[in-house]
XYZ file of C-alpha atoms in Angstrom:
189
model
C 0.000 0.000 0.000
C 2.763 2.493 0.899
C 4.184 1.968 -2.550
C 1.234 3.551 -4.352
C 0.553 6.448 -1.585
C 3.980 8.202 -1.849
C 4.192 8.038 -5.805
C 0.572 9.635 -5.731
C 1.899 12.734 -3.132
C 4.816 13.795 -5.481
C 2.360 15.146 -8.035
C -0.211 16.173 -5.899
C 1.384 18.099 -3.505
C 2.900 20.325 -6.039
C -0.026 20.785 -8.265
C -2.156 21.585 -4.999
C 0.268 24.476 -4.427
C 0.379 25.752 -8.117
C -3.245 25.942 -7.966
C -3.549 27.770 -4.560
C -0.532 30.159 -5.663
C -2.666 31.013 -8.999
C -5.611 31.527 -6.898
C -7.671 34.995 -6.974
C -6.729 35.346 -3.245
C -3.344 35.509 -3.697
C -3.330 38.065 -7.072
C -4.621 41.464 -6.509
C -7.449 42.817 -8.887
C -6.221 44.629 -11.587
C -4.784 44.531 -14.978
C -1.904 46.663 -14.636
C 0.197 48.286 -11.259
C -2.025 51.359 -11.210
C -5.079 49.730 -11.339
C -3.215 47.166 -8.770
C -1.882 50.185 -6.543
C -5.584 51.473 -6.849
C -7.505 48.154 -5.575
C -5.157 48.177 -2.436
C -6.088 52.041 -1.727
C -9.425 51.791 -1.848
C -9.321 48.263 0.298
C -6.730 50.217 2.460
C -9.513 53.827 2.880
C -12.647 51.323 3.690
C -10.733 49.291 6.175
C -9.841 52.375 7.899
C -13.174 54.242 6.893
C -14.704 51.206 8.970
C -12.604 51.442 11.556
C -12.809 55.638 12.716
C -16.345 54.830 12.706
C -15.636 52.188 15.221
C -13.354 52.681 17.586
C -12.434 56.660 17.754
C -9.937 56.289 20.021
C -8.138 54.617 17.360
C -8.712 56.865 14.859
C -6.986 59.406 16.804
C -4.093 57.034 17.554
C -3.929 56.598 13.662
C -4.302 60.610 13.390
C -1.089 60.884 16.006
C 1.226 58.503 14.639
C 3.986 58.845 12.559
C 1.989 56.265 9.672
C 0.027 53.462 9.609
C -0.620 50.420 7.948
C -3.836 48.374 6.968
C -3.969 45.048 5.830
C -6.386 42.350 4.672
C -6.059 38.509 4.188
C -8.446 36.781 1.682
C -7.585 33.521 3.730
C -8.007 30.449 1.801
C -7.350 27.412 3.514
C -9.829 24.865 2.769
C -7.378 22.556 1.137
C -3.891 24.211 2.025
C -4.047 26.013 5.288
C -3.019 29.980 4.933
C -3.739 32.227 2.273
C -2.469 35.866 0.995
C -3.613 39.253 1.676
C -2.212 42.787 0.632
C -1.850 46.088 2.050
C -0.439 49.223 2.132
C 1.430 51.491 5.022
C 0.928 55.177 4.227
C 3.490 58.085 6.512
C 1.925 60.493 8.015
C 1.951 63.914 6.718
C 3.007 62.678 3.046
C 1.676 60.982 0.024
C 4.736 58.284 0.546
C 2.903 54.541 0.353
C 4.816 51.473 0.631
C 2.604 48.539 -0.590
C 3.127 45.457 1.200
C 2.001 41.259 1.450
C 1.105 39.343 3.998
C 1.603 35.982 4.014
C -0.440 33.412 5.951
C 1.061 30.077 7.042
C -1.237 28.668 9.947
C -0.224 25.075 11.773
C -3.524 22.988 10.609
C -4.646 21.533 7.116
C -8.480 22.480 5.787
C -9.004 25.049 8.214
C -11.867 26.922 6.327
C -11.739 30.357 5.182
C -10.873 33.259 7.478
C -10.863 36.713 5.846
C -9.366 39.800 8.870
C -7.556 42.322 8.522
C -5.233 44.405 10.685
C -4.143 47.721 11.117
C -0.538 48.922 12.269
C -0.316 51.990 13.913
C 3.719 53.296 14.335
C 3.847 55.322 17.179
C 7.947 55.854 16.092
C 9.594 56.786 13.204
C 12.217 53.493 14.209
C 9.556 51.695 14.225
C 7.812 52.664 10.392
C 11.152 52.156 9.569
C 12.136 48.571 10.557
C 9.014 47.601 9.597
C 9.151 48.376 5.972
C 12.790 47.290 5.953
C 12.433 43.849 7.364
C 9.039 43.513 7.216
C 7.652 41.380 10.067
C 6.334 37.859 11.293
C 3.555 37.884 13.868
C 4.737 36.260 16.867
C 3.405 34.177 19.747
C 5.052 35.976 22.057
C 2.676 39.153 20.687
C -0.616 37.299 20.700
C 0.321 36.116 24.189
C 0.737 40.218 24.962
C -2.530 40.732 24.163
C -4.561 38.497 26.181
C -6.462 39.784 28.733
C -6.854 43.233 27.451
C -10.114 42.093 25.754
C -9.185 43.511 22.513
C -6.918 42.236 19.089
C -3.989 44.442 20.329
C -0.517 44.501 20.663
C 3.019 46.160 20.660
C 4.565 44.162 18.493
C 7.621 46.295 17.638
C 8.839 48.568 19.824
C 6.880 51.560 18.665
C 4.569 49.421 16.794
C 1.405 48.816 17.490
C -1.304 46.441 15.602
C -5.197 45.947 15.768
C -6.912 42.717 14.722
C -10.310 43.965 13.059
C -13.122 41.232 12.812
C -15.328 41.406 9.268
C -17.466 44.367 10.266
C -14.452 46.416 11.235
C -14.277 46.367 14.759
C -11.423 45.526 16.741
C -11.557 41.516 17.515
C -11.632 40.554 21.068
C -8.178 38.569 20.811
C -5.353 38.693 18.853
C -4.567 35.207 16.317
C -2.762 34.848 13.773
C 0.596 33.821 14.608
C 3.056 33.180 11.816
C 1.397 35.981 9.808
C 4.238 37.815 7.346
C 4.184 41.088 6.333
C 6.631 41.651 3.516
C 6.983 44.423 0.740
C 5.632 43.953 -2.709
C 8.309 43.995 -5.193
C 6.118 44.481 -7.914
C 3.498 47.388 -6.220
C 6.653 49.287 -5.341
């Protein structure tokens, strides 16, 4: 029996990833970058539109800081756990945007699909800065930071703090999502 089970997983591993990695969750809608850069603005405004209306005491954290970012993950994972999501992290008091991925890669198999998104707020200008120039992997140690508080919310970086919004926009009770990478987009930028 083992014979014919391993031949079988050296094809269908592979194609099961070529399929997921040509998925529409992992492409952002467009045809060319400006019309790519424009679907992550707009999905970048509502997410924050959502949130000012909210939670204002975040809003004026966001209005404070030195940038923010704002993130969403289209979250496939009903055969291959994880899933991709894109986002942008805009300075504060310029037009400068630095559009980023986010990569999911979650411990279990077939977990369903879970869209969220998160916002970053950088409190620091050290902070912005190592964030867009070694991006960032969520970490247990962060989601363990946040228990308790009754809200998705942590300092992640020094300097750097992010929100876990549920699908209406409000900030989740409790931060998830470890492993979660944030990483620039070589081809938005």
């Amino acid at each position: 029996m083992k014979r014919f089970v391993w031949p079988a997983l050296r094809w269908l591993a592979p194609t099961l990833v070529a399929v997921w990695l040509c998925s529409p969750a992992h492409a952002v809608n467009g045809s060319n970058i400006a019309e790519k850069r424009h679907t992550v603005d707009m999905n970048t405004r509502d997410l924050v539109d959502k949130l000012e209306k909210t939670d204002p005491e975040l809003k004026a954290k966001i209005d404070q800081s030195v940038g923010f970012g704002a993130f969403t993950n289209g979250g496939m994972g009903i055969l291959l756990p994880g899933g991709f999501g894109t986002g942008m992290v805009k300075t504060t008091g310029t037009d400068k945007k630095t559009y980023m991925r986010m990569f999911n890669t979650p411990s279990g198999w077939g977990t369903g699909i879970k869209t969220y998104s998160v916002v970053f707020v950088f409190k620091t200008q050290d902070g912005l800065e190592s964030f867009l120039a070694r991006g960032y992997t969520l970490s247990q140690y962060a989601v363990d930071a946040a228990k308790g508080t009754g809200k998705a919310a942590a300092e992640v970086l020094p300097g750097v703090w992010m929100y876990q919004l549920d699908a209406k926009g409000n900030v989740a009770p409790e931060l998830t999502g470890k492993g979660v990478k944030f990483y620039l987009d070589q081809e938005l930028n």
